[in-house]
XYZ file of C-alpha atoms in Angstrom:
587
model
C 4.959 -17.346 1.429
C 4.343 -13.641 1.170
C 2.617 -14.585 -1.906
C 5.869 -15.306 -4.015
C 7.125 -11.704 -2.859
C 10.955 -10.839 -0.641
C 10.083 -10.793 2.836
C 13.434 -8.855 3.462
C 15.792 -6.525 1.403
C 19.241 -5.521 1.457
C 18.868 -1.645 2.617
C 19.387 1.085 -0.300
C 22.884 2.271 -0.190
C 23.218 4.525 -3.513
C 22.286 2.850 -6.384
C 22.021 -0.057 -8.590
C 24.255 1.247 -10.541
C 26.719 2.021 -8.341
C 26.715 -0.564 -6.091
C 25.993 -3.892 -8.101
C 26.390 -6.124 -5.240
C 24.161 -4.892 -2.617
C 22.036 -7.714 -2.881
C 21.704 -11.041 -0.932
C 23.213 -13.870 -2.404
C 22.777 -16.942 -0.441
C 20.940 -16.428 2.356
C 20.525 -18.752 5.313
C 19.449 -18.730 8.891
C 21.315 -20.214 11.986
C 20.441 -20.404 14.979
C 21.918 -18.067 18.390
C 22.483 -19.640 21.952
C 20.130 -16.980 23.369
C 17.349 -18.690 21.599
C 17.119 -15.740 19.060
C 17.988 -16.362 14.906
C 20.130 -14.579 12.883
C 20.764 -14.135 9.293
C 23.775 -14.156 6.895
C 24.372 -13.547 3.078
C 26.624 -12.971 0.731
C 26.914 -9.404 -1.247
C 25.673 -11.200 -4.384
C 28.146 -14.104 -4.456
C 30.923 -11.473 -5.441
C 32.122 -9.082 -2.534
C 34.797 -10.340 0.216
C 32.429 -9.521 3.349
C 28.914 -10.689 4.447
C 25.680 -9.220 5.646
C 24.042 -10.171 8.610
C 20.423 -9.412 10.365
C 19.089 -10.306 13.928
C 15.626 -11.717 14.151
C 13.676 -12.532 17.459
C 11.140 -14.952 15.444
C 11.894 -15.806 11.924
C 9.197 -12.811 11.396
C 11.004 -9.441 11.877
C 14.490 -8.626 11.126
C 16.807 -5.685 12.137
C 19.951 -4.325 12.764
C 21.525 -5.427 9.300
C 25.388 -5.042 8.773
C 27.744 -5.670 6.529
C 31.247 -7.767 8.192
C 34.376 -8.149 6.188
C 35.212 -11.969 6.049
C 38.346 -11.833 4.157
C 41.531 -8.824 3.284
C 42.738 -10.839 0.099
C 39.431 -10.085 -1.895
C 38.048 -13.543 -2.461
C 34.671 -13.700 -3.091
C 32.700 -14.943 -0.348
C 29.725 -17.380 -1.406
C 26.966 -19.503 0.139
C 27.577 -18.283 3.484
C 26.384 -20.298 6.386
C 27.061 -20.003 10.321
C 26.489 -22.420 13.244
C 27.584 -21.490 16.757
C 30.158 -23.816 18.188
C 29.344 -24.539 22.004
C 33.074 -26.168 22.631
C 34.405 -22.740 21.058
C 31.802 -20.507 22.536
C 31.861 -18.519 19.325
C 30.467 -18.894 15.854
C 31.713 -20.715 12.669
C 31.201 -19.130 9.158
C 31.680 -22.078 6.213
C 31.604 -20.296 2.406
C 33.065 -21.025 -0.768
C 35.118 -18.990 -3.350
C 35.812 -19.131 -6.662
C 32.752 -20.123 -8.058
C 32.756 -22.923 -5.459
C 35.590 -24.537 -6.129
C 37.055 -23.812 -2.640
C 35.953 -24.294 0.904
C 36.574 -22.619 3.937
C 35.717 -21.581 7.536
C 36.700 -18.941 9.601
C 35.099 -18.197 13.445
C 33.964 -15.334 14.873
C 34.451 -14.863 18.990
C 33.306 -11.794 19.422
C 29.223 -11.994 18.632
C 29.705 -11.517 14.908
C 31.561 -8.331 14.869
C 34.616 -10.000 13.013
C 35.917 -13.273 11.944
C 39.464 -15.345 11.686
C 41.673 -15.911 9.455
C 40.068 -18.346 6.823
C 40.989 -22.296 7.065
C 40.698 -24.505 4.042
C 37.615 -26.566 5.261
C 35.246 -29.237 3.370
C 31.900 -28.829 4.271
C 28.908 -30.484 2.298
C 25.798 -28.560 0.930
C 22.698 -29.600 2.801
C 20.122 -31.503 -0.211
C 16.880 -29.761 -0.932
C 13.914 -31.426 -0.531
C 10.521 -29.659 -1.202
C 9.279 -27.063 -3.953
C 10.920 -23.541 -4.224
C 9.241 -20.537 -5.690
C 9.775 -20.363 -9.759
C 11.726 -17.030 -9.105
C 14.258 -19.130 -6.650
C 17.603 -19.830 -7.411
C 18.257 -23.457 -6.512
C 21.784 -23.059 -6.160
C 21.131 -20.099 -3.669
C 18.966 -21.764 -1.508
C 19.483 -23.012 2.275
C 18.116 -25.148 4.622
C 16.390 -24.761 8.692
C 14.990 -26.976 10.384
C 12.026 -25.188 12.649
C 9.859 -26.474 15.293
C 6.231 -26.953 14.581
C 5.836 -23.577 17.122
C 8.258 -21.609 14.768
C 6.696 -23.076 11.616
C 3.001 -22.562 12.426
C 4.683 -18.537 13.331
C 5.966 -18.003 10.119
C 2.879 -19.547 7.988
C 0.848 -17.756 10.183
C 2.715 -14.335 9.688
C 3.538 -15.080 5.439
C 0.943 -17.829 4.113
C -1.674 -16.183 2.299
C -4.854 -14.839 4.094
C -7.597 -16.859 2.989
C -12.210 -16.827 3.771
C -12.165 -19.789 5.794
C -15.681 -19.601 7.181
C -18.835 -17.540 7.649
C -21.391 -17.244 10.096
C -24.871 -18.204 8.791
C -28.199 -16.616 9.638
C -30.362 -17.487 12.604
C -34.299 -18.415 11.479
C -36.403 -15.585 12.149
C -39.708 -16.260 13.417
C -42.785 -14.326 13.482
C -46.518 -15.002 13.790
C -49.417 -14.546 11.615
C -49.604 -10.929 10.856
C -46.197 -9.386 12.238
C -44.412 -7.555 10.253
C -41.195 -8.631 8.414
C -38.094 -7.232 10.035
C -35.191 -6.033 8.053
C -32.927 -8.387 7.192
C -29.558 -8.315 8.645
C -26.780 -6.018 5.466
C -24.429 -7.807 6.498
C -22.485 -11.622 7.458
C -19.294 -12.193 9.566
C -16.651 -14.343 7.631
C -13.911 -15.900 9.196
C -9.952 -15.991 7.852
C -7.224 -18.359 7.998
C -4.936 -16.812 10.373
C -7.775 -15.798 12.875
C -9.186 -12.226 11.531
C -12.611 -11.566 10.507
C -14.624 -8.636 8.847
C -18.132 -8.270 8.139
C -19.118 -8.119 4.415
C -22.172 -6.668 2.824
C -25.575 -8.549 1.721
C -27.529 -8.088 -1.514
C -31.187 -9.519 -0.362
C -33.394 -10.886 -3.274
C -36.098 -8.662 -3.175
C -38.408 -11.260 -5.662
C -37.528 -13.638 -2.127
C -39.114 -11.245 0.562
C -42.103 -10.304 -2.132
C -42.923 -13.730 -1.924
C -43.081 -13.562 1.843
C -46.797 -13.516 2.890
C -46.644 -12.427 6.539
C -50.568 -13.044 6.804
C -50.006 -16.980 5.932
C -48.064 -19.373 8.596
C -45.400 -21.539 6.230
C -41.696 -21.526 5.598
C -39.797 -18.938 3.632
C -36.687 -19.046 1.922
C -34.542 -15.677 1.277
C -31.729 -15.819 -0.877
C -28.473 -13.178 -1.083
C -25.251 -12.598 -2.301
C -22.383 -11.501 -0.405
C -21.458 -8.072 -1.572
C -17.797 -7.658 -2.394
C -16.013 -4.146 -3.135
C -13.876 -5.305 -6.107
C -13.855 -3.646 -8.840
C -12.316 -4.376 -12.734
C -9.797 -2.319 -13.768
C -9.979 0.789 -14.833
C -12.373 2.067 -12.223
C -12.066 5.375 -13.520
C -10.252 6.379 -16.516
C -7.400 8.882 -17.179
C -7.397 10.024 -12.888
C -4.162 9.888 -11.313
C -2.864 10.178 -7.372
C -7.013 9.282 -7.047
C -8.745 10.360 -3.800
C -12.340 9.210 -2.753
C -13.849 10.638 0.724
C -16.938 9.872 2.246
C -18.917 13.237 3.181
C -21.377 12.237 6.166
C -23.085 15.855 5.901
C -24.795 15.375 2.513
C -24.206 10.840 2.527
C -21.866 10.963 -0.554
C -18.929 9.572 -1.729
C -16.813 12.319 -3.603
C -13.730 11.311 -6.332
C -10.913 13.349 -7.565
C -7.603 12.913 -9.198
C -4.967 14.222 -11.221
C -6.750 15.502 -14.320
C -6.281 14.526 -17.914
C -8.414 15.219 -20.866
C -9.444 12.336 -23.234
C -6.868 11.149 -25.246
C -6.346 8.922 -28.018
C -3.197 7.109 -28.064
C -3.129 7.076 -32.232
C -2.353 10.884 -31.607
C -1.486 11.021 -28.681
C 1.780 12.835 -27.757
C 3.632 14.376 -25.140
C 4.909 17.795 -26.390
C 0.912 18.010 -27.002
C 0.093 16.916 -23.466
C 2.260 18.697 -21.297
C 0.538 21.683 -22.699
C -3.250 20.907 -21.282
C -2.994 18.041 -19.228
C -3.430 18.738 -14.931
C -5.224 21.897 -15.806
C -8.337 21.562 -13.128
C -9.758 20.326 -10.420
C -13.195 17.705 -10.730
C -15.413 16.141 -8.723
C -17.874 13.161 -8.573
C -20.074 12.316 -6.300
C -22.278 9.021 -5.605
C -24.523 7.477 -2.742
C -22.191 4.157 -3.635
C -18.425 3.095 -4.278
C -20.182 1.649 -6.817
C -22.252 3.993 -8.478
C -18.601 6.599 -8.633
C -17.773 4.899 -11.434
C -20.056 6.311 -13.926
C -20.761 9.487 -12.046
C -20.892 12.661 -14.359
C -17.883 14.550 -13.210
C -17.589 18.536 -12.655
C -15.228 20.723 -12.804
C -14.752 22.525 -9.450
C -11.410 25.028 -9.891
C -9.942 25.825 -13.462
C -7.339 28.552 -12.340
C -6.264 30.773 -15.248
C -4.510 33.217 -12.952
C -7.510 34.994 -11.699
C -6.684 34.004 -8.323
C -2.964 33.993 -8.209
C -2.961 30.062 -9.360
C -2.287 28.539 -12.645
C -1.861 25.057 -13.561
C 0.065 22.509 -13.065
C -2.235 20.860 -10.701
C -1.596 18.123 -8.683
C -3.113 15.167 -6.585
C -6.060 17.169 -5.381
C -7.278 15.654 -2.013
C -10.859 16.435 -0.308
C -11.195 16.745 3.277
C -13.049 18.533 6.409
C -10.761 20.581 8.751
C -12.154 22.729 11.291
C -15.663 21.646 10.314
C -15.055 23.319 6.734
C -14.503 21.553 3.520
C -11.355 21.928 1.538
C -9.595 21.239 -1.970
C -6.121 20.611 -1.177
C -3.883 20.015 -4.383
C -0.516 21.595 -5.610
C -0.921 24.086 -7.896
C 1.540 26.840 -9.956
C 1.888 30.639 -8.617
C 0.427 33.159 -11.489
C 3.176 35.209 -11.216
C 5.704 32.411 -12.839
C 2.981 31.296 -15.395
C 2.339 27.811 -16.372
C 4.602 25.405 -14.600
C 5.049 22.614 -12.337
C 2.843 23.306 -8.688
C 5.209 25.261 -6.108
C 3.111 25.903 -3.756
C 0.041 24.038 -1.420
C -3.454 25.854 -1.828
C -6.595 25.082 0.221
C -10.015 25.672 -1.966
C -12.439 26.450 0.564
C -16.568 25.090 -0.216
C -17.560 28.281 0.490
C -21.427 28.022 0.624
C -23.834 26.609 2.825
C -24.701 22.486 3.901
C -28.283 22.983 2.408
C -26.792 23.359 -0.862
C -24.105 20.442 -0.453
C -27.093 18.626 0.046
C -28.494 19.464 -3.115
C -25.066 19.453 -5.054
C -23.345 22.197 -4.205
C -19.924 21.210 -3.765
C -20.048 20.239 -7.620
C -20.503 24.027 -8.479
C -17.331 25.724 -9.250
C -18.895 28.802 -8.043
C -19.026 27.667 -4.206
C -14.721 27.555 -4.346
C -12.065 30.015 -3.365
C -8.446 29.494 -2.863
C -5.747 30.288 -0.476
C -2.061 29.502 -0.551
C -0.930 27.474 2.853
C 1.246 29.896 4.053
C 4.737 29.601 3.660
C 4.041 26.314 1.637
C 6.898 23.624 2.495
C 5.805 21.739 -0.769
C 4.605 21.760 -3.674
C 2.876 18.860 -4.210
C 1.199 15.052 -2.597
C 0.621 17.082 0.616
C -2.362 15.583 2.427
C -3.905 16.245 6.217
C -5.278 14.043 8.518
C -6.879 14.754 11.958
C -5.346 12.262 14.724
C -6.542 12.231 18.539
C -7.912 15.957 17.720
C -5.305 17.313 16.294
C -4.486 18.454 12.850
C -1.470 17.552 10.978
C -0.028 17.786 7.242
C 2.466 15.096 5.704
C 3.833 15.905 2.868
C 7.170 14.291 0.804
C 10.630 16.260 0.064
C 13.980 15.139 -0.862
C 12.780 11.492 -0.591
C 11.487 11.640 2.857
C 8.083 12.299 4.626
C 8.036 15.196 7.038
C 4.600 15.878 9.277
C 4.137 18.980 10.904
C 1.239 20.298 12.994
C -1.659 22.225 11.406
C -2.647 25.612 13.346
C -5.761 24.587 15.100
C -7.213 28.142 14.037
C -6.195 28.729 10.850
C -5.630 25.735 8.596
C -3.771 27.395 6.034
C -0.905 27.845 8.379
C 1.808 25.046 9.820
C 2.772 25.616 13.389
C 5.804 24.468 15.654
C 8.757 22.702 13.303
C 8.571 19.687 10.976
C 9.590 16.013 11.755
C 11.379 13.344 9.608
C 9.549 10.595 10.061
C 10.577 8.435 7.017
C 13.634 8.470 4.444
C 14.874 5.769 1.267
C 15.685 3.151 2.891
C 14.918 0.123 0.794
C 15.421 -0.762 -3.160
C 11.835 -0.836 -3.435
C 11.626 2.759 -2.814
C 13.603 3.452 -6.181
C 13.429 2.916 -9.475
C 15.209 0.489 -11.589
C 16.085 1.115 -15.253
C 13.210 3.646 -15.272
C 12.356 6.282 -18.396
C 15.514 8.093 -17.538
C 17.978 5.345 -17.399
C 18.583 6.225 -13.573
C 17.901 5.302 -10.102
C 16.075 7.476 -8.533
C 14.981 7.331 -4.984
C 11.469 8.502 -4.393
C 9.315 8.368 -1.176
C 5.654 10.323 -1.946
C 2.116 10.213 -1.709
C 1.800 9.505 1.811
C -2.173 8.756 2.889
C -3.418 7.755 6.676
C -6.057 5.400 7.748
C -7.010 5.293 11.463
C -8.416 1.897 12.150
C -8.561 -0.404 14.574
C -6.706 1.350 17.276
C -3.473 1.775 14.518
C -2.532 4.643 12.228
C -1.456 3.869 8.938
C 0.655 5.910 6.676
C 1.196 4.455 3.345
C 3.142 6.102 0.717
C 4.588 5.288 -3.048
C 7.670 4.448 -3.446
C 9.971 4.004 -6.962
C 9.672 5.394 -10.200
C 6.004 6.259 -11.628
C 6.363 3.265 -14.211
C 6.043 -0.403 -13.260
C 8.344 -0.380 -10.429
C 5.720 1.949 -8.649
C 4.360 0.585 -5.526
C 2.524 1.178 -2.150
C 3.797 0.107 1.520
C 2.477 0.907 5.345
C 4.248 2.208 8.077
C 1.809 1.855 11.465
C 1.955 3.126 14.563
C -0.259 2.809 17.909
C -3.090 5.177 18.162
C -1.523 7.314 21.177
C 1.834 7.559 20.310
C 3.351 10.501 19.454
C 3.503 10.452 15.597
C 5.861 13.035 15.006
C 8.620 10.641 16.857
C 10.304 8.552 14.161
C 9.923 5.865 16.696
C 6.525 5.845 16.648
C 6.539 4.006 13.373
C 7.184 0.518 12.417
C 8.445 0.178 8.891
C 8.154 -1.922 6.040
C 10.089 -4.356 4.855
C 8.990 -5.402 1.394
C 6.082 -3.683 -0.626
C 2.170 -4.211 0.001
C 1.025 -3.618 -3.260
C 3.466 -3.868 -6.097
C 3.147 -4.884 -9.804
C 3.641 -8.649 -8.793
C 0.383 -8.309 -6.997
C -2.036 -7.169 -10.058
C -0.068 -8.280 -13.405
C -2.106 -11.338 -13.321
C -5.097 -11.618 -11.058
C -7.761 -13.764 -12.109
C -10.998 -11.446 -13.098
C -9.087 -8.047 -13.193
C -7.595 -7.029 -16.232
C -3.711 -6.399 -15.930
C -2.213 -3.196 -14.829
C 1.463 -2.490 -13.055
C 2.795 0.334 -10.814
C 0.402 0.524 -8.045
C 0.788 3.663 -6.170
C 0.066 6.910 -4.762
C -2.716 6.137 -3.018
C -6.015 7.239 -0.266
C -8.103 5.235 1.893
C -11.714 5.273 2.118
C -14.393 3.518 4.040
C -17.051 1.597 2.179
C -20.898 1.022 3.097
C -20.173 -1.812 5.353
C -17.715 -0.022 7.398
C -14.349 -1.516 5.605
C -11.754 0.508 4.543
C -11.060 0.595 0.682
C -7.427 1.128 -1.277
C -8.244 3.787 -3.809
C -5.067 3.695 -5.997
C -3.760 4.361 -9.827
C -2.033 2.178 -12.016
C -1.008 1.714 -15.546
C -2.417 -0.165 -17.961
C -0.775 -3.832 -19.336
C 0.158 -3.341 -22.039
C 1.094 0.113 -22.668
C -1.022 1.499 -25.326
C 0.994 4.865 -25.988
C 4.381 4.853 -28.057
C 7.493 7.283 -27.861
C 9.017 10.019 -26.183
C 7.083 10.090 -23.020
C 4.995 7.159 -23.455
C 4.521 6.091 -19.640
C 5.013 9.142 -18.259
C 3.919 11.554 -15.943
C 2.041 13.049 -19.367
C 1.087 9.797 -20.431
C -3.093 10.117 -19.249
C -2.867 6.570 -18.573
C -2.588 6.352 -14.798
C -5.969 4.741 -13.855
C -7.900 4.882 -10.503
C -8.296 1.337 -9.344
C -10.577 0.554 -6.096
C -9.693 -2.719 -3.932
C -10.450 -3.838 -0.210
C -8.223 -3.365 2.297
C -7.423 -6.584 5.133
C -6.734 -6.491 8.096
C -4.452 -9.202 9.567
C -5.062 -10.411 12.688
C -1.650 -8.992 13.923
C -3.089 -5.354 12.776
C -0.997 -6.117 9.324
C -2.856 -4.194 6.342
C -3.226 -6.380 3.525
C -3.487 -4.566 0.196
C -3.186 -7.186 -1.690
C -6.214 -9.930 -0.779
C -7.538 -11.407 -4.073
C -11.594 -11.551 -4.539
C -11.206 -15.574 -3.670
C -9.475 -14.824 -0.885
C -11.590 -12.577 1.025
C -14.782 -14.906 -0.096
C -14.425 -18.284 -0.517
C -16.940 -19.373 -4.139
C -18.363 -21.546 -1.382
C -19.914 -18.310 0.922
C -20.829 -16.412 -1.718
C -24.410 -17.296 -1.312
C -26.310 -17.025 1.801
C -29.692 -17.716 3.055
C -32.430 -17.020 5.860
C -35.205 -18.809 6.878
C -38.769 -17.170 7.814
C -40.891 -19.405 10.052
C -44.627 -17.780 9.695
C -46.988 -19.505 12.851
């Protein structure tokens, strides 16, 4: 379930460090009179209280508090609760001392306390079935569901898998009529009731051979076009950011810059130095072609315009009607140094020359600080129902503000909070510095499908680095923290690309944009490091370690609106519907 992944955390409280036991240790569901579930664990088999979660189906669960169970600070272990219809309240058996006692206390007033503990006997319930390699035996708990509740939960957890396809009609023509084009594209079918339409690569040997003058049966083959891509997809390009530009038909690239580096000599005191020190650009008519694009460099600031590097996570996008470079960059004034301010780099010349290339001459750029810049850096912009706004990350939490419909370099009306840390995802765990450190960054937004998503990286930039969602409904008001459903658990963490069959290995997943490929499907552009690590010492995996690549990867999306980051090539195409076929009847 969940491919192997939590489904649920304990909620970040301060640190790892600091508080060892925030973790669940036990955990088990029971069942409430109202026909609702709830959930108890232990804090790690050690602390003297429990936590407990409401669920209204097994899927989603909230409200998560911690009760004391005990004042003479035994440790309270493999919690489980049943409610008690003669006693109208709810019994809590656990264990201390490694087990070797038993007891039960009861709670009569809906969980919000419990009794006195009783010595009480109560025997484990035997596991039958396979657990997960990563489960602890010992830990483990047993509910019994209905077949309803089970086929919810599979439904909601069990991987998301091609299950069919729909195959092409016969076309049929008489002597001498021309050969329509052939459909781009088949519908495929998914296990838990989603579809998407994928694209079709049409032998062209096939409809050569098609004589439209001479009545007979034709076979054309094709192959189901997938957007996977092997790892790296572009070298050395961090916080990566592809946009599709419908007034010239090309897809652009950017990214954190690096220059080529060796790792025999590579090292940081030498990379701090020249490393994030422009602005580039790539364009193809493809996702595909990008790859190998020649790349260009579009802004090189050396103070001539009141900017200097550092620059960071460049984004492309069209406000207004106008393109724009927006990135983080450093103020001349304070010379080289980390970006402290938000600048827009206008295209500045005319669509006949985009057509012809122009927005990969760095003469057709000029730059303008936002005004009154609340960030320095992994600020992007996205247009929703008409209206402009800017999301942007500070003091590990996302604030979005609206843009000034007239003037893009300026925010108007005041800021909202619409995320903060909340889970241990979102921080790091024995990272580079030996610290926890909360981060919440690199926020992007697709609009699909009647939902907004807002992913955004959370954790330290090492392996820990990962990507999750927040949604919310189309018309809602997005600057209302309500608006927004949050995660849980990671979409795309290391777990999810260590080992996937065909891609070479890479960890740390993160900071990334969304982009819509050629068949209309939107695409995770993200960086990630390599497995193993090929640089050594003091900085080696780093923000000045170049090796942050851009990866490209389909997005899913669930039949419950649920973006799936993390579909493997099998999954979304079965070996089995990788080839298709059409039939030309000639009379």
């Amino acid at each position: 379930m969940n491919k192997g992944k939590p489904v649920l955390y304990v909620k970040w409280e301060d640190s790892v460090r600091n508080c060892p036991n925030a973790q669940m240790g036990s955990p088990a569901l029971f069942r409430k009179p109202d026909g609702t579930y709830g959930l108890v664990a232990s804090e790690n088999n050690t602390g003297s209280g429990i936590y407990l979660w409401d669920s209204p189906d097994l899927i989603s669960f909230s409200n998560q508090r911690r009760v004391p169970v005990n004042g003479a600070g035994l440790e309270v272990e493999d919690p489980q609760i049943v409610y008690d219809e003669q006693l109208k309240g709810y019994r809590l058996f656990w264990k201390s001392r490694t087990g070797s006692s038993s007891f039960s206390s009861v709670s009569y007033d809906e969980l919000h306390s419990f009794t006195l503990q009783v010595g009480f006997e109560y025997p484990a319930r035997e596991i039958n079935g396979f657990l997960p390699s990563n489960a602890k035996p010992d830990e483990a708990a047993v509910f019994e569901v209905t077949q309803a509740e089970y086929e919810r939960v599979v439904s909601k957890y069990a991987p998301v898998r091609n299950t069919g396809i729909v195959p092409f009609e016969a076309i049929h023509l008489k002597a001498g009529e021309p050969l329509p084009l052939l459909m781009d594209r088949v519908k495929l079918f998914y296990s838990d009731g989603s579809s998407k339409d994928l694209g079709v690569d049409w032998s062209s040997d096939d409809i050569l051979a098609i004589n439209t003058y001479r009545a007979g049966s034709y076979t054309v083959r094709g192959t189901v076009v997938q957007s996977f891509f092997d790892y790296p997809f572009i070298e050395e390009r961090a916080d990566p950011f592809i946009t599709f530009n419908a007034d010239d038909g090309y897809y652009y690239a950017t990214g954190s810059y690096f220059p080529e580096s060796d790792p025999s000599v590579w090292t940081e005191f030498l990379m701090k130095d020249i490393d994030y020190d422009r602005i580039t650009l790539r364009r193809a008519k493809t996702l595909a072609d990008l790859r190998l694009a020649e790349e260009h460099d579009v802004w090189v600031p050396r103070g001539e315009d009141g900017f200097v590097p550092v620059l960071w996570a460049p984004e492309i996008h069209k406000i207004n009607g106008e393109w724009y470079i927006l990135t983080g960059a450093g103020q001349a004034e304070h010379g080289r140094q980390m970006c402290s301010t938000m600048v827009l780099v206008k295209y500045t010349s005319t669509l006949a020359e985009m057509r012809q290339g122009g927005m990969l001459n760095r003469n057709n750029w000029k730059p303008r600080a936002l005004r009154n810049s609340p960030c320095g850096f992994d600020m992007t912009f996205a247009e929703i129902n008409g209206t402009g706004y800017y999301i942007w990350p500070r003091d590990c939490k996302l604030h979005i503000q609206k843009a000034d419909p007239a003037d893009p370099g300026r925010l108007i009306g005041e800021p909202a909070v619409i995320k903060g840390i909340e889970w241990p995802f979102e921080y790091g765990r024995h990272n580079l510095h030996n610290t926890d450190q909360g981060i919440v960054e690199g926020a992007a937004v697709l609009q699909y499908g009647g939902k907004i998503y807002l992913s955004y990286a959370g954790a330290t930039v090492d392996k820990y680095y990962c990507t999750a969602v927040m949604t919310a409904d189309l018309h809602t008001d997005i600057m209302d923290p309500d608006s927004w459903t949050h995660p849980a658990y990671a979409a795309l963490s290391t777990e999810d690309v260590l080992n996937v069959e065909g891609i070479n290995p890479h960890c740390g997943p993160g900071h990334n944009s969304f982009v819509i490929d050629e068949y209309g499907n939107p695409i995770n552009v993200y960086h990630a490091r390599p497995v193993p690590e090929p640089h050594e010492g003091a900085g080696a995996g780093g923000l000045h370690d170049p090796c942050r690549h851009t990866m490209v990867r389909p997005v899913h999306i669930a039949k419950d609106g649920t973006l799936i980051l993390n579909m493997t090539k099998e999954d979304e195409l079965a070996p089995q519907h990788r080839d298709v076929v059409v039939t030309v009847n000639i009379v």
